[in-house]
Coordinates of C-alpha atoms in Angstrom, one line a residue:
X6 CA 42.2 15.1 18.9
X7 CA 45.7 15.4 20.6
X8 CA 47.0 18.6 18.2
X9 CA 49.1 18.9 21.0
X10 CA 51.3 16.0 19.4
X11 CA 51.1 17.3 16.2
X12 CA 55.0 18.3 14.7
X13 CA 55.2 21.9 13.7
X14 CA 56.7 21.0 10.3
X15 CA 53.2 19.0 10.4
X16 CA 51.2 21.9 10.6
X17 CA 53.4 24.5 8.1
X18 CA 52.5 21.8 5.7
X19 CA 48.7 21.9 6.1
X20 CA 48.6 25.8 5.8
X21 CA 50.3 25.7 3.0
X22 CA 48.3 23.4 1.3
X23 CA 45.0 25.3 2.2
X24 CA 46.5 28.1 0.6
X25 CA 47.3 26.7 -2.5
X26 CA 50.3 26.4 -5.1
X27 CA 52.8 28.0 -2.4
X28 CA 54.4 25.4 -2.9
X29 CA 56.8 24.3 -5.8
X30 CA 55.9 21.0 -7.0
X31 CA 59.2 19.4 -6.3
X32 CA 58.6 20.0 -3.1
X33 CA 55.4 18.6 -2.9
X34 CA 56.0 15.0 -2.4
X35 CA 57.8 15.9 0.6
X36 CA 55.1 17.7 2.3
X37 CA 52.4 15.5 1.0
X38 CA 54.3 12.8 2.8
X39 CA 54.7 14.7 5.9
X40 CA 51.0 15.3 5.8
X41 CA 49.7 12.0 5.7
X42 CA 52.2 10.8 8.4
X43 CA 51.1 13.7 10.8
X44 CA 47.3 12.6 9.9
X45 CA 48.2 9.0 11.3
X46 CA 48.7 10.4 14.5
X47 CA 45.4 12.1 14.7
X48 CA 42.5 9.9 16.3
X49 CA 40.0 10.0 18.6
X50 CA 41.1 7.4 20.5
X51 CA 43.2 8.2 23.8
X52 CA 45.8 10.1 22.8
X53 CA 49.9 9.0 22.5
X54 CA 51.6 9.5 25.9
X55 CA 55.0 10.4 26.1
X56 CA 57.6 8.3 28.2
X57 CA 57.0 8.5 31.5
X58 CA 60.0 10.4 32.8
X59 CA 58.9 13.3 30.1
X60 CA 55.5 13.4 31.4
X61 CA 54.8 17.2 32.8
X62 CA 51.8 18.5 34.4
X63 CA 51.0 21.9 34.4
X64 CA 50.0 21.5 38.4
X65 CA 52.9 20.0 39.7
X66 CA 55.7 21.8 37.5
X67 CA 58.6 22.3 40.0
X68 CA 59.0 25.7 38.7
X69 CA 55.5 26.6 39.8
X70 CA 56.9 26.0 43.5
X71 CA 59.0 27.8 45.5
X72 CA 62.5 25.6 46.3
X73 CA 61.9 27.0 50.1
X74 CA 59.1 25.3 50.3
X75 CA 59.1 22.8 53.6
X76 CA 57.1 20.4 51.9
X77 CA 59.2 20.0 48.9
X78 CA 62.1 20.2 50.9
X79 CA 61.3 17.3 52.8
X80 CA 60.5 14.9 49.6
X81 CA 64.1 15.2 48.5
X82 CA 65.6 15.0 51.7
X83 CA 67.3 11.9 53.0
X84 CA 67.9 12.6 56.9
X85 CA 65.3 14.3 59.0
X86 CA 66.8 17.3 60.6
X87 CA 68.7 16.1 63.6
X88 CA 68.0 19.4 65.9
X89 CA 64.1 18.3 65.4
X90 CA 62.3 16.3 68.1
X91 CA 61.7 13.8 66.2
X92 CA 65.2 12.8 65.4
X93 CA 66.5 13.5 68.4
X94 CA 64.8 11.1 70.4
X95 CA 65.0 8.5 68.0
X96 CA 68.7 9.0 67.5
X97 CA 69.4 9.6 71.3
X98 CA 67.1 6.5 72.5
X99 CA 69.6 4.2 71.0
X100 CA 72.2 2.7 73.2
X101 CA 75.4 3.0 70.7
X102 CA 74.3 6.0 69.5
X103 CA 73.7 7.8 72.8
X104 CA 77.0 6.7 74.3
X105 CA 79.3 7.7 71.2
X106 CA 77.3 11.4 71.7
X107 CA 77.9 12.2 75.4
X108 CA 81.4 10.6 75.1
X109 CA 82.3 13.3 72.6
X110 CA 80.0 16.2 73.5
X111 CA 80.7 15.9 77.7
X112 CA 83.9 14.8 77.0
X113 CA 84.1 12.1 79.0
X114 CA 86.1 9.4 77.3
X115 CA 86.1 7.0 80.2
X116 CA 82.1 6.3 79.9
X117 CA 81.4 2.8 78.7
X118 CA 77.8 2.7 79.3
X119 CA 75.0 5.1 79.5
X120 CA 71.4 4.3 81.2
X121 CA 68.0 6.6 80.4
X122 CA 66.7 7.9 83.3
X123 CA 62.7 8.0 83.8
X124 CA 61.3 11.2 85.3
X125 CA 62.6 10.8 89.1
X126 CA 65.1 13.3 89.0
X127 CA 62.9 16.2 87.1
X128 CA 61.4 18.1 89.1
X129 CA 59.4 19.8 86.4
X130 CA 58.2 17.2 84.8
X131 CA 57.6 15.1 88.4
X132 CA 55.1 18.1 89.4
X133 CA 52.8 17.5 86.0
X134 CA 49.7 15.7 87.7
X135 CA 50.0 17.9 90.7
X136 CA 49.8 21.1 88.2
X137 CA 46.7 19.6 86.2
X138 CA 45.3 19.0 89.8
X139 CA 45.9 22.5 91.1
X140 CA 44.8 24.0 87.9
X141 CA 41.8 21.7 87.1
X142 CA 38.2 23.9 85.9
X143 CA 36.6 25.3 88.8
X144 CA 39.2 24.8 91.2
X145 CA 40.8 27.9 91.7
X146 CA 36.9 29.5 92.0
X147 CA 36.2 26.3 95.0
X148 CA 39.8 27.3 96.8
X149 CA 38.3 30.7 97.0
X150 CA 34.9 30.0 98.0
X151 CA 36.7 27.6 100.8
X152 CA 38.6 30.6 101.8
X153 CA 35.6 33.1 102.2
X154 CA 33.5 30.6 103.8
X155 CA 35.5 27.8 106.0
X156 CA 31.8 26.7 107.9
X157 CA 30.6 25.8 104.4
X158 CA 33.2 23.4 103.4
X159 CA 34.2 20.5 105.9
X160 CA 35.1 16.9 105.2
X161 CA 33.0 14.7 106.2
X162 CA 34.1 11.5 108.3
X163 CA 33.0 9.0 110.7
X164 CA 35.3 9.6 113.1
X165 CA 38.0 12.0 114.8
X166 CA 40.0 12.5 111.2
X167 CA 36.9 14.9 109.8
X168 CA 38.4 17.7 111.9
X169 CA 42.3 17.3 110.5
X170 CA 40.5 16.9 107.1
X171 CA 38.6 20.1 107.3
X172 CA 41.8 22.3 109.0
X173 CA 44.1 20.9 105.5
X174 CA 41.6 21.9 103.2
X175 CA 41.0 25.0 105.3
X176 CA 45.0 25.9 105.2
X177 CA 45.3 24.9 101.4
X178 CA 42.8 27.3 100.8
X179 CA 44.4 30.0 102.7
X180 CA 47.6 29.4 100.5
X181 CA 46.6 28.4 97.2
X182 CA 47.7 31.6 95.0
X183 CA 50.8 31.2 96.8
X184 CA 51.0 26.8 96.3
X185 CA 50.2 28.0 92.0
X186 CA 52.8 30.6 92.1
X187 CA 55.5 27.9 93.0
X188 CA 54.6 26.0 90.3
X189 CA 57.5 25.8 87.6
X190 CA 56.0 27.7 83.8
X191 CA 55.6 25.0 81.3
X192 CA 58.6 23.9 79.2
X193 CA 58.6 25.1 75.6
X194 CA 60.1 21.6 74.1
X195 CA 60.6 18.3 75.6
X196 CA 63.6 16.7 74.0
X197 CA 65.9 16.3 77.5
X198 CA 68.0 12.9 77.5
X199 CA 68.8 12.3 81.1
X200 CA 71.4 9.8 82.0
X201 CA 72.9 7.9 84.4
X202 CA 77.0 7.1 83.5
X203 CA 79.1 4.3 84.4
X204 CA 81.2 6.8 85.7
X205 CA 78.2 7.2 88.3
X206 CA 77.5 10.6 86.9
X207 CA 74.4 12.6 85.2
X208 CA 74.8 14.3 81.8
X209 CA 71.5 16.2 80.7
X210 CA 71.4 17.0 76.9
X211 CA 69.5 19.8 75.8
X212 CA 68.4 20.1 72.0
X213 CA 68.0 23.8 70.7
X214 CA 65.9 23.8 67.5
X215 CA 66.7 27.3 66.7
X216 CA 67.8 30.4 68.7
X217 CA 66.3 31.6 71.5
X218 CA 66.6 34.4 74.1
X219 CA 68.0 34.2 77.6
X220 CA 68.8 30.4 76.6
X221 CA 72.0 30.6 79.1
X222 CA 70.1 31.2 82.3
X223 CA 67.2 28.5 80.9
X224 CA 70.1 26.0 80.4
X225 CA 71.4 27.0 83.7
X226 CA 68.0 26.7 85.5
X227 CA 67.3 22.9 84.1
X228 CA 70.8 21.7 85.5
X229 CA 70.6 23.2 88.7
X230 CA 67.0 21.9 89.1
X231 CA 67.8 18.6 88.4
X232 CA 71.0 18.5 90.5
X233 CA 68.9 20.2 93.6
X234 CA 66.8 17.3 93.1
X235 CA 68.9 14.0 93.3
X236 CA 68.7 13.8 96.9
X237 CA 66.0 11.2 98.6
X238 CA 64.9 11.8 102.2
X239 CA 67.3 10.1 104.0
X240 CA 70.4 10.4 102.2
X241 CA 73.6 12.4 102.4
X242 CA 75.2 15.4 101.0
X243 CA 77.5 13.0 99.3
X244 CA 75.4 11.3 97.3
X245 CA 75.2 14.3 95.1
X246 CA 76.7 13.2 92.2
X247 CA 78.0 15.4 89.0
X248 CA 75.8 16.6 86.7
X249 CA 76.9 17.9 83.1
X250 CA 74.2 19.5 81.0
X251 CA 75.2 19.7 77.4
X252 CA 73.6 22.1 74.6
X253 CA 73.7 22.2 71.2
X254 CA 72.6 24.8 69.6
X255 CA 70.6 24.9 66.2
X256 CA 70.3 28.1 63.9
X257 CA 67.2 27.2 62.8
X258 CA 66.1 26.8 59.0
X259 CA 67.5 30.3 58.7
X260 CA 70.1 29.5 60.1
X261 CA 70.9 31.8 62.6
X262 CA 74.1 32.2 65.1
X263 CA 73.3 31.9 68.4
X264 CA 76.7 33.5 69.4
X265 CA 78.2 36.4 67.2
X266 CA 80.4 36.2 64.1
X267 CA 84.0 34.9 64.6
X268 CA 82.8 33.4 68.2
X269 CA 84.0 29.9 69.2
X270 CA 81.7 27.4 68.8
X271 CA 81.9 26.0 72.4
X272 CA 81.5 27.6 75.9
X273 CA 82.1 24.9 78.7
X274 CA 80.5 27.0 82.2
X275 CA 82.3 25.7 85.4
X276 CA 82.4 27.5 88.8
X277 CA 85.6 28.8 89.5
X278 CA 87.0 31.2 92.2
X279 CA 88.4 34.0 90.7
X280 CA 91.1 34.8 93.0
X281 CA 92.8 31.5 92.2
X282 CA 91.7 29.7 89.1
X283 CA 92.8 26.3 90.2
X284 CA 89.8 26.5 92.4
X285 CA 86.9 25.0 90.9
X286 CA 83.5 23.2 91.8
X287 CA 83.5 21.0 88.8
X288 CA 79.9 19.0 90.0
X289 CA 77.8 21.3 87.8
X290 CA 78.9 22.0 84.1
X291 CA 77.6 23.4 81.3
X292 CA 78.7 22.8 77.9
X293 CA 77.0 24.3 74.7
X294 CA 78.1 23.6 71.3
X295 CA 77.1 26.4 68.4
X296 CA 76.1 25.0 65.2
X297 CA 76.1 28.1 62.9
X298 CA 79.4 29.0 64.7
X299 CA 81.3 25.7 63.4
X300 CA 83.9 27.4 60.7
X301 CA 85.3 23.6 60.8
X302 CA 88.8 24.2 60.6
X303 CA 89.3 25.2 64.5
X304 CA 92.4 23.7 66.0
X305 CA 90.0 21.2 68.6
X306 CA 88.0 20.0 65.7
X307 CA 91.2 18.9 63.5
X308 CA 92.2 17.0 66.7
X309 CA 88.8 15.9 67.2
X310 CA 87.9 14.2 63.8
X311 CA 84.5 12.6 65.6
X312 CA 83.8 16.1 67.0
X313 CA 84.0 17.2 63.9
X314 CA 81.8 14.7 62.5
X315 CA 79.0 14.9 64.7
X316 CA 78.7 18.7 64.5
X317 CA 78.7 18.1 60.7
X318 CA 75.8 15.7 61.3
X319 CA 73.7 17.6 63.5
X320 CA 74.4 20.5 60.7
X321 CA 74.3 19.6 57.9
X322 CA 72.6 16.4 57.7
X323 CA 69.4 17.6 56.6
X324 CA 71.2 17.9 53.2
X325 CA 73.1 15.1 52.8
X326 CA 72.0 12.5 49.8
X327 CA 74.3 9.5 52.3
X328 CA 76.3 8.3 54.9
X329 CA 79.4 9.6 55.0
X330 CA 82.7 7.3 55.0
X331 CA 85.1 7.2 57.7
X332 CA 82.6 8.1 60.6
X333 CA 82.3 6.7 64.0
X334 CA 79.9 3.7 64.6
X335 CA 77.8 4.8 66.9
X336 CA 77.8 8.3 64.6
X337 CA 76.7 5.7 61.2
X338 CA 74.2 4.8 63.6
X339 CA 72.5 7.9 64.2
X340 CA 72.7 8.8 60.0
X341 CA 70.8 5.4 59.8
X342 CA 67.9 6.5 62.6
X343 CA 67.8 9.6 61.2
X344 CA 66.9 8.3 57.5
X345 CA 63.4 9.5 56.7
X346 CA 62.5 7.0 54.6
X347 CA 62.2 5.0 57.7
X348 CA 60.7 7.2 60.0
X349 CA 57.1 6.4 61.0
X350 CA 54.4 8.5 59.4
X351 CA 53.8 10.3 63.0
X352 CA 57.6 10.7 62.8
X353 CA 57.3 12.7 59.1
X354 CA 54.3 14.3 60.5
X355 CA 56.3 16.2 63.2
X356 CA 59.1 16.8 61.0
X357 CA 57.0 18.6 58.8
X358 CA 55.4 19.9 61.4
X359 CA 58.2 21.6 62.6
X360 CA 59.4 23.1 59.2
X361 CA 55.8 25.2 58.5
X362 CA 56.1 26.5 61.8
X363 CA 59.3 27.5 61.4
X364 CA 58.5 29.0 58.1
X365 CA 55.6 30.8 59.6
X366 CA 58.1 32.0 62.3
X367 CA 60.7 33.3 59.8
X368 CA 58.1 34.6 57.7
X369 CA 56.5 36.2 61.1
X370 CA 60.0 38.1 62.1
X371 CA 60.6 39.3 58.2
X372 CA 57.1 41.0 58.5
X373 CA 57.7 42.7 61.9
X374 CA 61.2 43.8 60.0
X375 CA 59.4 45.5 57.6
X376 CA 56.5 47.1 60.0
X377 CA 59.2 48.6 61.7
X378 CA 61.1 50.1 59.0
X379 CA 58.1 51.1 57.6
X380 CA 57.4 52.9 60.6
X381 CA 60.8 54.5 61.1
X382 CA 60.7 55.7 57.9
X383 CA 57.1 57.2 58.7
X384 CA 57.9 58.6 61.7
X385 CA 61.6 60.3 60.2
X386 CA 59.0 62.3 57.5
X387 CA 56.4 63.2 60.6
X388 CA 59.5 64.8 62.2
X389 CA 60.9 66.2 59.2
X390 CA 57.3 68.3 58.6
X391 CA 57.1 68.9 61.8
X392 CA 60.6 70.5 61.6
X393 CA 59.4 72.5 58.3
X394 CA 56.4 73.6 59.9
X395 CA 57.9 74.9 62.9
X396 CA 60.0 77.0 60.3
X397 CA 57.4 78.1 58.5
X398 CA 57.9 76.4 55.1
X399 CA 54.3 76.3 53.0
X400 CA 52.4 72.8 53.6
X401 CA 52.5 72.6 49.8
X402 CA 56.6 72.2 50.0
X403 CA 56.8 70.1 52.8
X404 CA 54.6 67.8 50.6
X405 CA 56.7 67.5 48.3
X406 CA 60.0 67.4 50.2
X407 CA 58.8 65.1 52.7
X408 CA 56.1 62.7 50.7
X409 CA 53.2 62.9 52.8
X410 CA 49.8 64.5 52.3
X411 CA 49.0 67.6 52.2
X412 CA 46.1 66.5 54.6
X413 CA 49.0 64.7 56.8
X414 CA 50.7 67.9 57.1
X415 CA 47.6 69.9 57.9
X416 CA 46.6 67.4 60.8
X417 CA 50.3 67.8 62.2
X418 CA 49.5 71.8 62.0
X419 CA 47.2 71.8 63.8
X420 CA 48.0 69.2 66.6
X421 CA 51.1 71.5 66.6
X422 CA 49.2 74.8 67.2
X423 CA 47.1 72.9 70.0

């Protein structure tokens, strides 16, 4: 009957008048009053609803929820994280967008034009058919079989060409661990921008979601890869052309420093002879850019304002309600690509994607934390008995002093004595 919308002052009055002459009588018209009013309410038709912006279920209370969680994270968020996939290649397909980037982040003020390249000059990702070829079901078992028994296995032609078919598939056989084994590991993400500049050079941009170990000499293998690769049968050594690969380096939704506390937030890699710095082979850079290092009032980044801006964006925009004022258009640009309300719903799905496996990860390294404390701790009290027993303190004290068992200690006895 709805009592939940019953007044309390409501309900005093009822008890008091099933009790009986409580009550002084010049109070009574009051109460009576009260009564009837509260017994207007009561029906058994649907009951009053509150305005709508008061409504509250009991299921969907926000403090029921944890704040951390990615789900509810996302529905108040207004930018999708820009270190994500997802944004990235979104943000970084668009023309002004990309240019104002790798203008800032290469440093390379002179570019007026940038032009996505497909995958001709990755090697890694030009190999793909080749790899699901080599590595198709049954075929490492057939290469075998070819190898143990060559009279078995011979193509068959009409002509002279049967024997040079047979002798290849012969010789691939032979070598097929070795043809696998050269075979570049698959990539763990695949958010490279490769571009041509109208300064006829190649900037590579590399997206680090959170941090990861050995990420120089990954960073280091992708450049050199691709710049190993430019040249086409027939052309010269002097058609290699400059290749920059820039990083930037996301902490993560813990995030986490990729370099250590009080570090600069940018490392720009260069060969350079070390008898005589003014020697340098500037063709293959690398510059890497540290989010969690950004303190933001670094000399370069006062003198930089859209520097500044950008590492702001790809930091902190994730929990920004709007645009900010006084930003760079092709910056504005990537705030209005990034805007989740306009991201497609495969788009939201792989932001949100992203966040519960990252929450699984952190959740995964705080549990290994603890398993190995745990364990330190453990093995510090099998020592300490150990050292007890050895000076041959009762197993009732080293229970006591050290916390384990009596059993424990017993077990440790006698692996001791054998």
């Amino acid at each position: 009957m709805g009592l939940q919308y019953v007044r309390p002052k409501f309900i005093a009055v009822v008890v008091c008048c099933l009790v009986g002459g409580i009550i002084g009588e010049s109070h009574g018209s009051f109460l009576m009053k009260d009564l009837v009013d509260g017994m207007k309410g009561l029906t058994l038709r649907s009951k009053p609803l509150l305005p709508k912006i008061q409504r509250r279920s009991f299921a969907t209370s926000p403090k029921l929820f944890k704040a951390s969680e990615p789900w509810i994270q996302s529905a108040k968020q207004v930018f999708g994280r820009p270190t994500y996939d997802a944004t990235v290649k979104k943000v970084l397909a668009n023309d002004e967008a990309r240019l104002d980037f790798i203008r800032t982040f290469a440093k390379l003020p002179d570019v007026v034009s940038t032009q996505p390249l497909d995958v001709s000059l990755n090697p890694i990702r030009r190999i793909t058919n080749l790899k699901e070829l080599f590595k198709a079901k049954g075929m490492v078992e057939y290469m075998e079989n070819v190898q143990q028994q060559p009279s078995q296995h011979k193509v068959m032609c009409d002509n002279n060409m049967s024997i040079l078919g047979s002798t290849f598939l012969w010789g691939v056989a032979a070598h097929y661990g070795d043809l696998l084994s050269l075979l570049p590991m698959e990539r763990d993400s695949d958010v490279d921008i490769l571009c041509r500049l109208s300064t006829d050079e190649y900037v590579l941009v590399e997206v680090q979601v959170k941090k990861q170990n050995y990420w120089d000499k990954r960073a280091l293998a992708y450049a050199s890869a691709i710049y190993g690769n430019q040249l086409r049968e027939g052309q010269e050594w002097e058609d290699l052309k400059k290749l920059v690969c820039i990083n930037v380096l996301g902490g993560g939704p813990d995030n986490v420093r990729f370099w250590p506390q009080g570090a600069h937030f940018m490392r720009h890699y260069i060969i350079q002879d070390q008898k005589d710095p003014q020697n340098v082979i500037p063709e293959l850079q690398l510059i890497q850019y540290s989010l969690e290092n950004v303190k933001g009032d670094e000399e370069e980044l006062q003198q930089n304002k859209n520097l500044k801006d950008w590492l702001d964006y790809f930091k902190n925009a994730q929990d920004m309600k709007e645009i900010p004022s006084g930003i760079s258009t092709g910056l504005h640009k990537a705030y209005e690509l990034s805007m989740r309300k306009d991201f497609s719903a495969k788009e939201r799905a792989l932001q949100d994607e992203q966040d519960n496996n990252f929450s699984r990860y952190s959740h995964h390294i705080d549990s290994m934390k603890m398993e190995a404390l745990e364990e330190g701790i453990e093995k510090g009290k099998t020592e300490s008995a150990m050292n007890l027993l050895a000076m041959g303190i009762e197993v009732e004290k080293i229970a006591k002093a050290t916390g384990l068992s009596e059993e424990k200690i017993l077990s440790l006895k006698t692996e001791k004595s054998t």
